[in-house]
Coordinates of C-alpha atoms in Angstrom, one line a residue:
X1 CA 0.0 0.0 0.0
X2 CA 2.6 2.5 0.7
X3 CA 4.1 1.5 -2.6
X4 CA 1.2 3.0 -4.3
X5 CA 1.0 5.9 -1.8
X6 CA 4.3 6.9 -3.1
X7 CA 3.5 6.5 -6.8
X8 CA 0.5 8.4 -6.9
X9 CA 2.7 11.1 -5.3
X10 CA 5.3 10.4 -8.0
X11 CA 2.5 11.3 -10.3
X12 CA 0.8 14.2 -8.6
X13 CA 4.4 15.8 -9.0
X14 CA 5.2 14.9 -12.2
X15 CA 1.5 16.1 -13.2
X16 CA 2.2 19.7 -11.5
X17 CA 5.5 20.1 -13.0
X18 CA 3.7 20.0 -16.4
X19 CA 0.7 22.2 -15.0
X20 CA -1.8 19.8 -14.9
X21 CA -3.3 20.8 -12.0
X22 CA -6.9 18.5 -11.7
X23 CA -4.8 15.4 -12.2
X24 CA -1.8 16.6 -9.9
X25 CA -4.9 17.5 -7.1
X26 CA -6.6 14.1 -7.6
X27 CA -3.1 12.5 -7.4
X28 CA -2.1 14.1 -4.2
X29 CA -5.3 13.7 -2.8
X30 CA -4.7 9.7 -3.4
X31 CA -1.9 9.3 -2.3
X32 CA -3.0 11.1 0.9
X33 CA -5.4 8.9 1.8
X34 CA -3.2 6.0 1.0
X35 CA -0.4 7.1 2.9
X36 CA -3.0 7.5 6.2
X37 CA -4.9 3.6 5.6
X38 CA -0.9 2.6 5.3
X39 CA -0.4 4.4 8.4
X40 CA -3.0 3.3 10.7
X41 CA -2.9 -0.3 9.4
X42 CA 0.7 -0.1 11.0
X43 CA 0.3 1.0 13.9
X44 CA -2.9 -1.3 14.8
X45 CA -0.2 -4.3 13.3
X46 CA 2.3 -2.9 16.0
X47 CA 0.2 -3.3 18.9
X48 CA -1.5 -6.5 18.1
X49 CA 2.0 -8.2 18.0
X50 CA 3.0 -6.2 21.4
X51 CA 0.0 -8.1 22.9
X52 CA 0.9 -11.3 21.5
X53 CA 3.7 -11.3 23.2
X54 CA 2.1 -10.2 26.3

């Protein structure tokens, strides 16, 4: 997942240096949302092996 967090961000830049702004919004806005479902997927994995080994 946080592979294609960081390729929508690859795109949303790539998209703004050409001026494309929708795409490069849409893009960012993606990856975003990726990044944060990456994110809290990790931590919730972190502590459900911390009380495993509990």
């Amino acid at each position: 997942m946080l592979y294609w967090a960081l390729l929508f961000f690859v795109v949303a830049v790539v998209a703004a240096v050409f001026g494309f702004g929708g795409i490069a919004s849409a893009s960012a806005g993606i990856a975003q949302v990726l990044f944060f479902i990456f994110l809290v997927l990790f931590v919730v994995t972190l502590i459900m092996r911390l009380v495993r080994k509990a």
